[in-house]
């Protein structure tokens, strides 16, 4: 028998060693996997069941989110600026109606905040129902649920009915005078979206609608409207709305021109800053008159001054041809409402010292006007 070369023996030995090593690694992996399976099935049966159910639960949540997302968009739930702008005139009026040295009625503030959220969302639904065809032609609004076909007109009507029912539920918590006054604003809410088709002043109608709370807030706390204070407050709010919504309308002016929709942005044109300065001056005059009618103190007038400075900065730094800058200036108006509200609250709290001294001041003239009559001795009958 011929001899086998050494390299053959070496090769066989090497392959055998590699084979044994590979087999040991495979056995270790099998043992590890078996151990893992035993631990999973014996100690964690509940988690195994939950994992089986997780995809089903996840799909339900995803379906629910997809179904409700268009309605959340219809309510502008992701853009609360409209709710703030609707609430602040209500808050101003409630705070102005508070007794001297007292905080505003927190229950009323809560009710009106809830009402502002509901009615603003209802207003958005009404607006989108009227403007479905127009929104589809505007770059900024063509993705809205009605314009994009995510929900139908019938869906929107049913949803609007639910919104108005909730709004009525809030309204009936107030006195009957306030219920009548609040219900009377519904006509403005419904007709406002039509105004852009017939007039260059839809922002005026929006102001009349958005600032109705300046009348309603006082009526809800006092049972009637104090026109000496509330009328200038209401008109100031209307001027404020024209300012911020004209800035907002400049975002869409090119689309509006093509479609034929009207706005104060198109009416004012290159003179926008002059017009807005005039409305700002009218707003500050009205706020001063409302404060005088309520015997407001220094913090209130300080807040009015800060509001004026804020609006002046807005107007004179505004670039009406830059939609991004217009949006930024518009959003900053929530600060205007908050500043004035804090000024009213602080001013009312400081009114206590003045009102306490008033009875004394009123009593002194009556005392000094009193003249003692001479007393004559009675005749003696003899």
CSV table of C-alpha atoms in Angstrom, one decimal:
chain,number,residue,atom,x,y,z
A,1,UNK,CA,0.0,0.0,0.0
A,2,UNK,CA,1.4,3.3,-1.0
A,3,UNK,CA,2.0,6.0,1.6
A,4,UNK,CA,-0.5,8.8,2.1
A,5,UNK,CA,1.0,12.2,1.8
A,6,UNK,CA,1.3,14.2,5.1
A,7,UNK,CA,-0.7,17.2,3.7
A,8,UNK,CA,-3.7,14.9,3.2
A,9,UNK,CA,-3.6,13.9,6.9
A,10,UNK,CA,-3.2,17.6,7.9
A,11,UNK,CA,-6.2,18.6,5.7
A,12,UNK,CA,-8.4,15.9,7.1
A,13,UNK,CA,-7.5,16.9,10.6
A,14,UNK,CA,-8.2,20.6,9.9
A,15,UNK,CA,-11.6,19.9,8.3
A,16,UNK,CA,-12.6,17.6,11.2
A,17,UNK,CA,-11.7,20.2,13.7
A,18,UNK,CA,-13.6,22.9,11.9
A,19,UNK,CA,-16.6,20.7,11.6
A,20,UNK,CA,-16.6,19.9,15.4
A,21,UNK,CA,-16.3,23.6,16.2
A,22,UNK,CA,-19.3,24.5,13.9
A,23,UNK,CA,-21.4,21.7,15.4
A,24,UNK,CA,-20.7,22.9,18.9
A,25,UNK,CA,-21.7,26.5,18.0
A,26,UNK,CA,-25.0,25.2,16.5
A,27,UNK,CA,-25.7,23.2,19.6
A,28,UNK,CA,-25.2,26.2,21.8
A,29,UNK,CA,-27.5,28.3,19.7
A,30,UNK,CA,-30.2,25.5,19.8
A,31,UNK,CA,-29.8,25.3,23.6
A,32,UNK,CA,-30.1,29.0,24.0
A,33,UNK,CA,-33.2,29.3,21.8
A,34,UNK,CA,-34.8,26.3,23.7
A,35,UNK,CA,-34.1,28.0,27.1
A,36,UNK,CA,-35.6,31.3,25.9
A,37,UNK,CA,-38.8,29.5,24.7
A,38,UNK,CA,-39.2,27.7,28.0
A,39,UNK,CA,-38.9,31.0,29.9
A,40,UNK,CA,-41.3,32.8,27.7
A,41,UNK,CA,-44.0,30.1,27.8
A,42,UNK,CA,-43.6,29.3,31.6
A,43,UNK,CA,-43.0,32.6,33.2
A,44,UNK,CA,-44.6,35.2,30.8
A,45,UNK,CA,-47.8,33.7,29.4
A,46,UNK,CA,-49.7,37.0,29.9
A,47,UNK,CA,-47.2,39.1,27.9
A,48,UNK,CA,-47.4,36.5,25.1
A,49,UNK,CA,-51.2,37.0,24.9
A,50,UNK,CA,-50.9,40.7,25.0
A,51,UNK,CA,-48.4,40.6,22.1
A,52,UNK,CA,-50.9,38.6,20.2
A,53,UNK,CA,-53.6,41.2,20.8
A,54,UNK,CA,-51.4,44.3,20.3
A,55,UNK,CA,-51.7,44.5,16.5
A,56,UNK,CA,-55.5,44.3,16.8
A,57,UNK,CA,-55.6,47.1,19.4
A,58,UNK,CA,-53.1,49.2,17.4
A,59,UNK,CA,-55.2,48.9,14.3
A,60,UNK,CA,-58.3,50.1,16.2
A,61,UNK,CA,-56.5,53.1,17.6
A,62,UNK,CA,-55.2,54.0,14.1
A,63,UNK,CA,-58.7,53.7,12.6
A,64,UNK,CA,-60.1,55.9,15.3
A,65,UNK,CA,-57.4,58.5,14.9
A,66,UNK,CA,-57.9,58.5,11.1
A,67,UNK,CA,-61.7,58.8,11.5
A,68,UNK,CA,-61.5,61.8,14.0
A,69,UNK,CA,-58.6,63.7,12.4
A,70,UNK,CA,-60.8,65.5,9.8
A,71,UNK,CA,-63.2,66.8,12.4
A,72,UNK,CA,-60.3,67.9,14.6
A,73,UNK,CA,-58.9,69.8,11.6
A,74,UNK,CA,-62.4,71.2,10.9
A,75,UNK,CA,-62.5,72.6,14.5
A,76,UNK,CA,-58.9,74.0,14.0
A,77,UNK,CA,-58.1,72.3,17.2
A,78,UNK,CA,-54.4,72.5,16.3
A,79,UNK,CA,-54.7,76.3,15.9
A,80,UNK,CA,-56.1,77.7,19.2
A,81,UNK,CA,-55.4,81.4,18.3
A,82,UNK,CA,-59.0,81.9,17.2
A,83,UNK,CA,-60.3,80.6,20.6
A,84,UNK,CA,-58.1,83.1,22.4
A,85,UNK,CA,-59.2,86.0,20.3
A,86,UNK,CA,-62.8,85.1,20.8
A,87,UNK,CA,-62.4,84.7,24.6
A,88,UNK,CA,-60.4,87.9,25.5
A,89,UNK,CA,-63.3,90.4,25.0
A,90,UNK,CA,-65.4,88.1,27.2
A,91,UNK,CA,-62.6,88.1,29.8
A,92,UNK,CA,-62.2,91.9,29.7
A,93,UNK,CA,-65.9,92.4,30.3
A,94,UNK,CA,-66.1,90.0,33.1
A,95,UNK,CA,-63.1,91.5,34.8
A,96,UNK,CA,-64.3,95.1,34.4
A,97,UNK,CA,-67.7,94.1,35.9
A,98,UNK,CA,-66.0,92.8,39.1
A,99,UNK,CA,-66.5,94.7,42.3
A,100,UNK,CA,-63.8,97.0,43.5
A,101,UNK,CA,-61.0,95.1,45.2
A,102,UNK,CA,-62.3,91.7,44.0
A,103,UNK,CA,-61.1,89.1,41.5
A,104,UNK,CA,-63.2,88.4,38.4
A,105,UNK,CA,-65.7,85.6,38.7
A,106,UNK,CA,-63.7,82.4,38.0
A,107,UNK,CA,-66.9,80.4,37.3
A,108,UNK,CA,-67.9,82.8,34.6
A,109,UNK,CA,-64.4,82.9,33.1
A,110,UNK,CA,-64.5,79.1,32.9
A,111,UNK,CA,-67.9,79.0,31.2
A,112,UNK,CA,-67.0,81.7,28.7
A,113,UNK,CA,-63.7,79.9,27.9
A,114,UNK,CA,-65.6,76.7,27.2
A,115,UNK,CA,-68.1,78.6,25.1
A,116,UNK,CA,-65.3,80.3,23.2
A,117,UNK,CA,-63.8,76.9,22.3
A,118,UNK,CA,-67.1,75.5,21.2
A,119,UNK,CA,-68.4,78.5,19.3
A,120,UNK,CA,-65.1,79.2,17.6
A,121,UNK,CA,-65.1,75.6,16.3
A,122,UNK,CA,-68.7,75.9,15.2
A,123,UNK,CA,-67.8,79.1,13.4
A,124,UNK,CA,-65.0,77.3,11.6
A,125,UNK,CA,-67.4,74.6,10.5
A,126,UNK,CA,-69.9,77.2,9.2
A,127,UNK,CA,-67.1,79.1,7.4
A,128,UNK,CA,-65.8,75.9,5.7
A,129,UNK,CA,-69.3,74.9,4.6
A,130,UNK,CA,-69.8,78.2,2.9
A,131,UNK,CA,-66.3,78.4,1.5
A,132,UNK,CA,-65.8,74.8,0.4
A,133,UNK,CA,-65.3,75.7,-3.3
A,134,UNK,CA,-63.3,78.8,-2.6
A,135,UNK,CA,-60.9,77.0,-0.2
A,136,UNK,CA,-60.2,74.4,-2.9
A,137,UNK,CA,-58.7,77.2,-5.0
A,138,UNK,CA,-56.5,78.8,-2.3
A,139,UNK,CA,-53.1,77.3,-1.7
A,140,UNK,CA,-53.3,77.7,2.1
A,141,UNK,CA,-56.8,76.2,2.6
A,142,UNK,CA,-57.1,73.5,-0.1
A,143,UNK,CA,-56.2,70.8,2.4
A,144,UNK,CA,-59.1,71.6,4.7
A,145,UNK,CA,-61.4,68.6,5.2
A,146,UNK,CA,-64.4,69.8,3.2
A,147,UNK,CA,-62.4,71.3,0.4
A,148,UNK,CA,-60.3,68.2,0.0
A,149,UNK,CA,-63.3,65.8,0.2
A,150,UNK,CA,-62.2,64.1,3.5
A,151,UNK,CA,-65.8,64.7,4.9
A,152,UNK,CA,-69.0,65.4,3.1
A,153,UNK,CA,-71.4,68.4,3.5
A,154,UNK,CA,-73.9,66.1,5.4
A,155,UNK,CA,-71.1,65.0,7.8
A,156,UNK,CA,-70.4,68.7,8.5
A,157,UNK,CA,-74.1,69.5,9.1
A,158,UNK,CA,-74.4,66.7,11.6
A,159,UNK,CA,-71.2,67.8,13.3
A,160,UNK,CA,-72.3,71.4,13.4
A,161,UNK,CA,-75.6,70.4,15.1
A,162,UNK,CA,-73.6,68.7,17.8
A,163,UNK,CA,-71.4,71.8,18.2
A,164,UNK,CA,-74.3,74.2,18.5
A,165,UNK,CA,-76.0,71.9,21.0
A,166,UNK,CA,-73.0,72.0,23.2
A,167,UNK,CA,-72.9,75.8,22.8
A,168,UNK,CA,-76.5,76.0,23.9
A,169,UNK,CA,-75.8,73.8,26.9
A,170,UNK,CA,-73.2,76.4,28.0
A,171,UNK,CA,-75.4,79.4,27.3
A,172,UNK,CA,-78.3,78.1,29.4
A,173,UNK,CA,-76.1,78.2,32.4
A,174,UNK,CA,-76.4,82.1,32.3
A,175,UNK,CA,-79.3,84.3,33.3
A,176,UNK,CA,-82.1,84.8,30.8
A,177,UNK,CA,-81.0,88.2,29.7
A,178,UNK,CA,-77.7,86.8,28.7
A,179,UNK,CA,-79.4,83.8,26.9
A,180,UNK,CA,-81.3,86.2,24.7
A,181,UNK,CA,-78.3,88.4,24.1
A,182,UNK,CA,-76.1,85.5,23.2
A,183,UNK,CA,-78.7,83.9,20.9
A,184,UNK,CA,-79.0,87.2,19.0
A,185,UNK,CA,-75.4,86.9,17.8
A,186,UNK,CA,-76.1,83.7,15.9
A,187,UNK,CA,-77.1,85.7,12.8
A,188,UNK,CA,-73.7,87.3,12.6
A,189,UNK,CA,-72.0,83.9,13.1
A,190,UNK,CA,-73.9,82.4,10.1
A,191,UNK,CA,-73.7,85.4,7.7
A,192,UNK,CA,-70.1,86.5,8.3
A,193,UNK,CA,-68.6,84.0,5.7
A,194,UNK,CA,-70.8,85.5,3.0
A,195,UNK,CA,-69.6,89.0,3.6
A,196,UNK,CA,-66.3,88.5,1.6
A,197,UNK,CA,-68.5,88.0,-1.5
A,198,UNK,CA,-70.3,91.3,-1.2
A,199,UNK,CA,-68.1,93.8,0.6
A,200,UNK,CA,-64.5,94.8,1.1
A,201,UNK,CA,-65.3,95.0,4.9
A,202,UNK,CA,-65.9,91.4,6.0
A,203,UNK,CA,-63.4,92.1,8.9
A,204,UNK,CA,-65.9,94.6,10.3
A,205,UNK,CA,-68.6,92.0,10.4
A,206,UNK,CA,-66.1,89.5,12.0
A,207,UNK,CA,-65.3,92.2,14.6
A,208,UNK,CA,-69.0,92.6,15.4
A,209,UNK,CA,-69.2,88.8,15.9
A,210,UNK,CA,-66.0,88.1,17.7
A,211,UNK,CA,-66.4,90.9,20.3
A,212,UNK,CA,-70.0,90.1,21.3
A,213,UNK,CA,-68.6,88.8,24.5
A,214,UNK,CA,-67.7,92.3,25.5
A,215,UNK,CA,-71.5,92.9,26.0
A,216,UNK,CA,-72.3,89.4,27.1
A,217,UNK,CA,-69.7,89.1,29.8
A,218,UNK,CA,-71.0,92.1,31.8
A,219,UNK,CA,-74.6,91.0,31.3
A,220,UNK,CA,-73.8,87.5,32.7
A,221,UNK,CA,-72.3,88.8,35.9
A,222,UNK,CA,-74.6,91.8,36.5
A,223,UNK,CA,-77.9,90.9,34.9
A,224,UNK,CA,-77.8,93.8,32.4
A,225,UNK,CA,-75.4,95.6,30.1
A,226,UNK,CA,-73.7,98.8,31.3
A,227,UNK,CA,-73.6,100.6,28.0
A,228,UNK,CA,-71.4,103.4,29.3
A,229,UNK,CA,-68.6,100.9,29.8
A,230,UNK,CA,-69.4,98.1,27.5
A,231,UNK,CA,-70.1,100.1,24.3
A,232,UNK,CA,-66.7,101.7,24.1
A,233,UNK,CA,-65.2,98.3,25.0
A,234,UNK,CA,-67.1,96.6,22.3
A,235,UNK,CA,-66.1,99.2,19.6
A,236,UNK,CA,-62.5,98.9,20.7
A,237,UNK,CA,-62.6,95.2,20.2
A,238,UNK,CA,-64.1,95.7,16.7
A,239,UNK,CA,-61.2,98.0,15.8
A,240,UNK,CA,-58.7,95.5,17.2
A,241,UNK,CA,-60.3,92.7,15.1
A,242,UNK,CA,-60.0,94.8,11.9
A,243,UNK,CA,-56.3,95.3,12.7
A,244,UNK,CA,-55.3,91.7,13.3
A,245,UNK,CA,-57.6,90.2,10.6
A,246,UNK,CA,-56.4,92.6,7.9
A,247,UNK,CA,-52.9,91.5,8.7
A,248,UNK,CA,-54.1,87.9,8.4
A,249,UNK,CA,-55.9,88.5,5.1
A,250,UNK,CA,-52.7,89.8,3.5
A,251,UNK,CA,-51.5,86.2,3.4
A,252,UNK,CA,-54.2,85.3,0.8
A,253,UNK,CA,-54.5,88.5,-1.1
A,254,UNK,CA,-53.1,87.1,-4.4
A,255,UNK,CA,-55.5,84.1,-4.3
A,256,UNK,CA,-58.3,86.4,-3.3
A,257,UNK,CA,-57.7,88.7,-6.3
A,258,UNK,CA,-57.8,85.7,-8.7
A,259,UNK,CA,-61.0,84.2,-7.2
A,260,UNK,CA,-62.8,87.5,-6.7
A,261,UNK,CA,-63.0,87.4,-2.9
A,262,UNK,CA,-62.9,90.8,-1.1
A,263,UNK,CA,-61.2,91.9,2.1
A,264,UNK,CA,-59.8,94.9,3.9
A,265,UNK,CA,-56.4,93.8,2.9
A,266,UNK,CA,-57.4,94.5,-0.7
A,267,UNK,CA,-59.3,97.6,0.2
A,268,UNK,CA,-56.4,99.2,2.1
A,269,UNK,CA,-53.7,98.0,-0.3
A,270,UNK,CA,-50.4,99.9,0.1
A,271,UNK,CA,-52.1,102.2,2.6
A,272,UNK,CA,-52.6,99.4,5.1
A,273,UNK,CA,-50.3,100.7,7.7
A,274,UNK,CA,-52.1,104.1,7.7
A,275,UNK,CA,-55.5,102.5,8.0
A,276,UNK,CA,-54.4,100.2,10.8
A,277,UNK,CA,-52.8,103.1,12.7
A,278,UNK,CA,-56.2,104.9,12.6
A,279,UNK,CA,-58.0,101.8,14.0
A,280,UNK,CA,-55.4,101.4,16.7
A,281,UNK,CA,-55.9,105.0,17.8
A,282,UNK,CA,-59.7,104.4,17.9
A,283,UNK,CA,-59.2,101.2,19.9
A,284,UNK,CA,-57.0,102.9,22.5
A,285,UNK,CA,-59.5,105.8,22.8
A,286,UNK,CA,-62.4,103.4,23.4
A,287,UNK,CA,-60.4,101.5,26.0
A,288,UNK,CA,-59.6,104.7,27.8
A,289,UNK,CA,-63.3,105.6,27.8
A,290,UNK,CA,-64.3,102.2,29.1
A,291,UNK,CA,-61.7,102.5,31.9
A,292,UNK,CA,-62.9,106.0,32.9
A,293,UNK,CA,-66.5,104.7,33.0
A,294,UNK,CA,-65.4,102.0,35.4
A,295,UNK,CA,-63.2,104.2,37.6
A,296,UNK,CA,-60.2,102.1,36.7
A,297,UNK,CA,-56.8,102.8,38.2
A,298,UNK,CA,-53.2,103.2,37.1
A,299,UNK,CA,-52.4,99.5,36.2
A,300,UNK,CA,-55.3,99.5,33.7
A,301,UNK,CA,-54.1,102.6,31.9
A,302,UNK,CA,-50.5,101.2,32.0
A,303,UNK,CA,-51.8,98.1,30.3
A,304,UNK,CA,-53.6,100.2,27.6
A,305,UNK,CA,-50.3,101.9,26.9
A,306,UNK,CA,-48.4,98.6,26.6
A,307,UNK,CA,-51.1,97.4,24.2
A,308,UNK,CA,-50.7,100.5,22.1
A,309,UNK,CA,-47.0,100.1,21.9
A,310,UNK,CA,-47.4,96.4,21.0
A,311,UNK,CA,-49.8,97.3,18.1
A,312,UNK,CA,-47.6,100.1,16.9
A,313,UNK,CA,-44.6,97.7,16.8
A,314,UNK,CA,-46.8,95.2,14.9
A,315,UNK,CA,-47.9,97.7,12.3
A,316,UNK,CA,-44.7,99.4,11.5
A,317,UNK,CA,-42.6,96.3,11.4
A,318,UNK,CA,-45.2,94.5,9.2
A,319,UNK,CA,-44.2,93.3,5.7
A,320,UNK,CA,-47.6,93.0,4.0
A,321,UNK,CA,-46.0,91.1,1.1
A,322,UNK,CA,-44.5,88.4,3.3
A,323,UNK,CA,-47.1,85.8,4.3
A,324,UNK,CA,-44.8,84.3,7.0
A,325,UNK,CA,-44.4,87.7,8.7
A,326,UNK,CA,-48.1,88.4,8.4
A,327,UNK,CA,-48.9,85.1,10.2
A,328,UNK,CA,-46.3,85.9,12.9
A,329,UNK,CA,-47.8,89.3,13.6
A,330,UNK,CA,-51.3,87.9,13.6
A,331,UNK,CA,-50.4,85.2,16.2
A,332,UNK,CA,-48.9,87.8,18.5
A,333,UNK,CA,-52.3,89.4,19.1
A,334,UNK,CA,-53.0,86.8,21.8
A,335,UNK,CA,-50.5,88.7,23.9
A,336,UNK,CA,-52.5,91.9,23.4
A,337,UNK,CA,-55.6,90.3,24.9
A,338,UNK,CA,-53.7,88.9,27.8
A,339,UNK,CA,-51.9,92.2,28.7
A,340,UNK,CA,-55.2,94.1,28.8
A,341,UNK,CA,-56.9,91.4,30.9
A,342,UNK,CA,-54.1,91.5,33.5
A,343,UNK,CA,-54.3,95.3,33.5
A,344,UNK,CA,-58.0,95.2,34.2
A,345,UNK,CA,-57.6,92.6,37.0
A,346,UNK,CA,-54.8,94.6,38.7
A,347,UNK,CA,-56.6,97.9,38.2
A,348,UNK,CA,-59.8,96.5,39.8
A,349,UNK,CA,-58.0,95.1,42.8
A,350,UNK,CA,-56.4,98.5,43.5
A,351,UNK,CA,-59.8,100.2,43.3
A,352,UNK,CA,-60.6,99.2,46.8
A,353,UNK,CA,-58.8,102.0,48.5
A,354,UNK,CA,-60.5,104.6,46.4
A,355,UNK,CA,-64.0,103.2,46.9
A,356,UNK,CA,-63.5,103.0,50.7
A,357,UNK,CA,-62.8,106.7,50.9
A,358,UNK,CA,-65.7,107.7,48.7
A,359,UNK,CA,-68.4,107.4,51.3
A,360,UNK,CA,-66.5,109.8,53.6
A,361,UNK,CA,-66.0,112.2,50.8
A,362,UNK,CA,-69.7,112.1,50.0
A,363,UNK,CA,-70.7,112.4,53.6
A,364,UNK,CA,-68.7,115.6,54.3
A,365,UNK,CA,-70.7,117.9,52.0
A,366,UNK,CA,-73.9,116.7,53.5
A,367,UNK,CA,-72.6,117.5,57.0
A,368,UNK,CA,-71.3,120.9,56.0
A,369,UNK,CA,-74.5,121.8,54.3
A,370,UNK,CA,-76.5,121.1,57.4
A,371,UNK,CA,-77.4,124.4,59.2
A,372,UNK,CA,-78.6,124.3,62.7
A,373,UNK,CA,-81.7,126.3,63.3
A,374,UNK,CA,-81.9,128.6,66.3
A,375,UNK,CA,-84.1,127.2,69.1
A,376,UNK,CA,-86.4,129.7,70.7
A,377,UNK,CA,-87.6,129.3,74.2
A,378,UNK,CA,-91.3,128.3,74.5
A,379,UNK,CA,-93.7,131.0,75.7
A,380,UNK,CA,-94.8,130.5,79.3
A,381,UNK,CA,-98.5,130.7,79.8
A,382,UNK,CA,-99.3,132.5,82.9
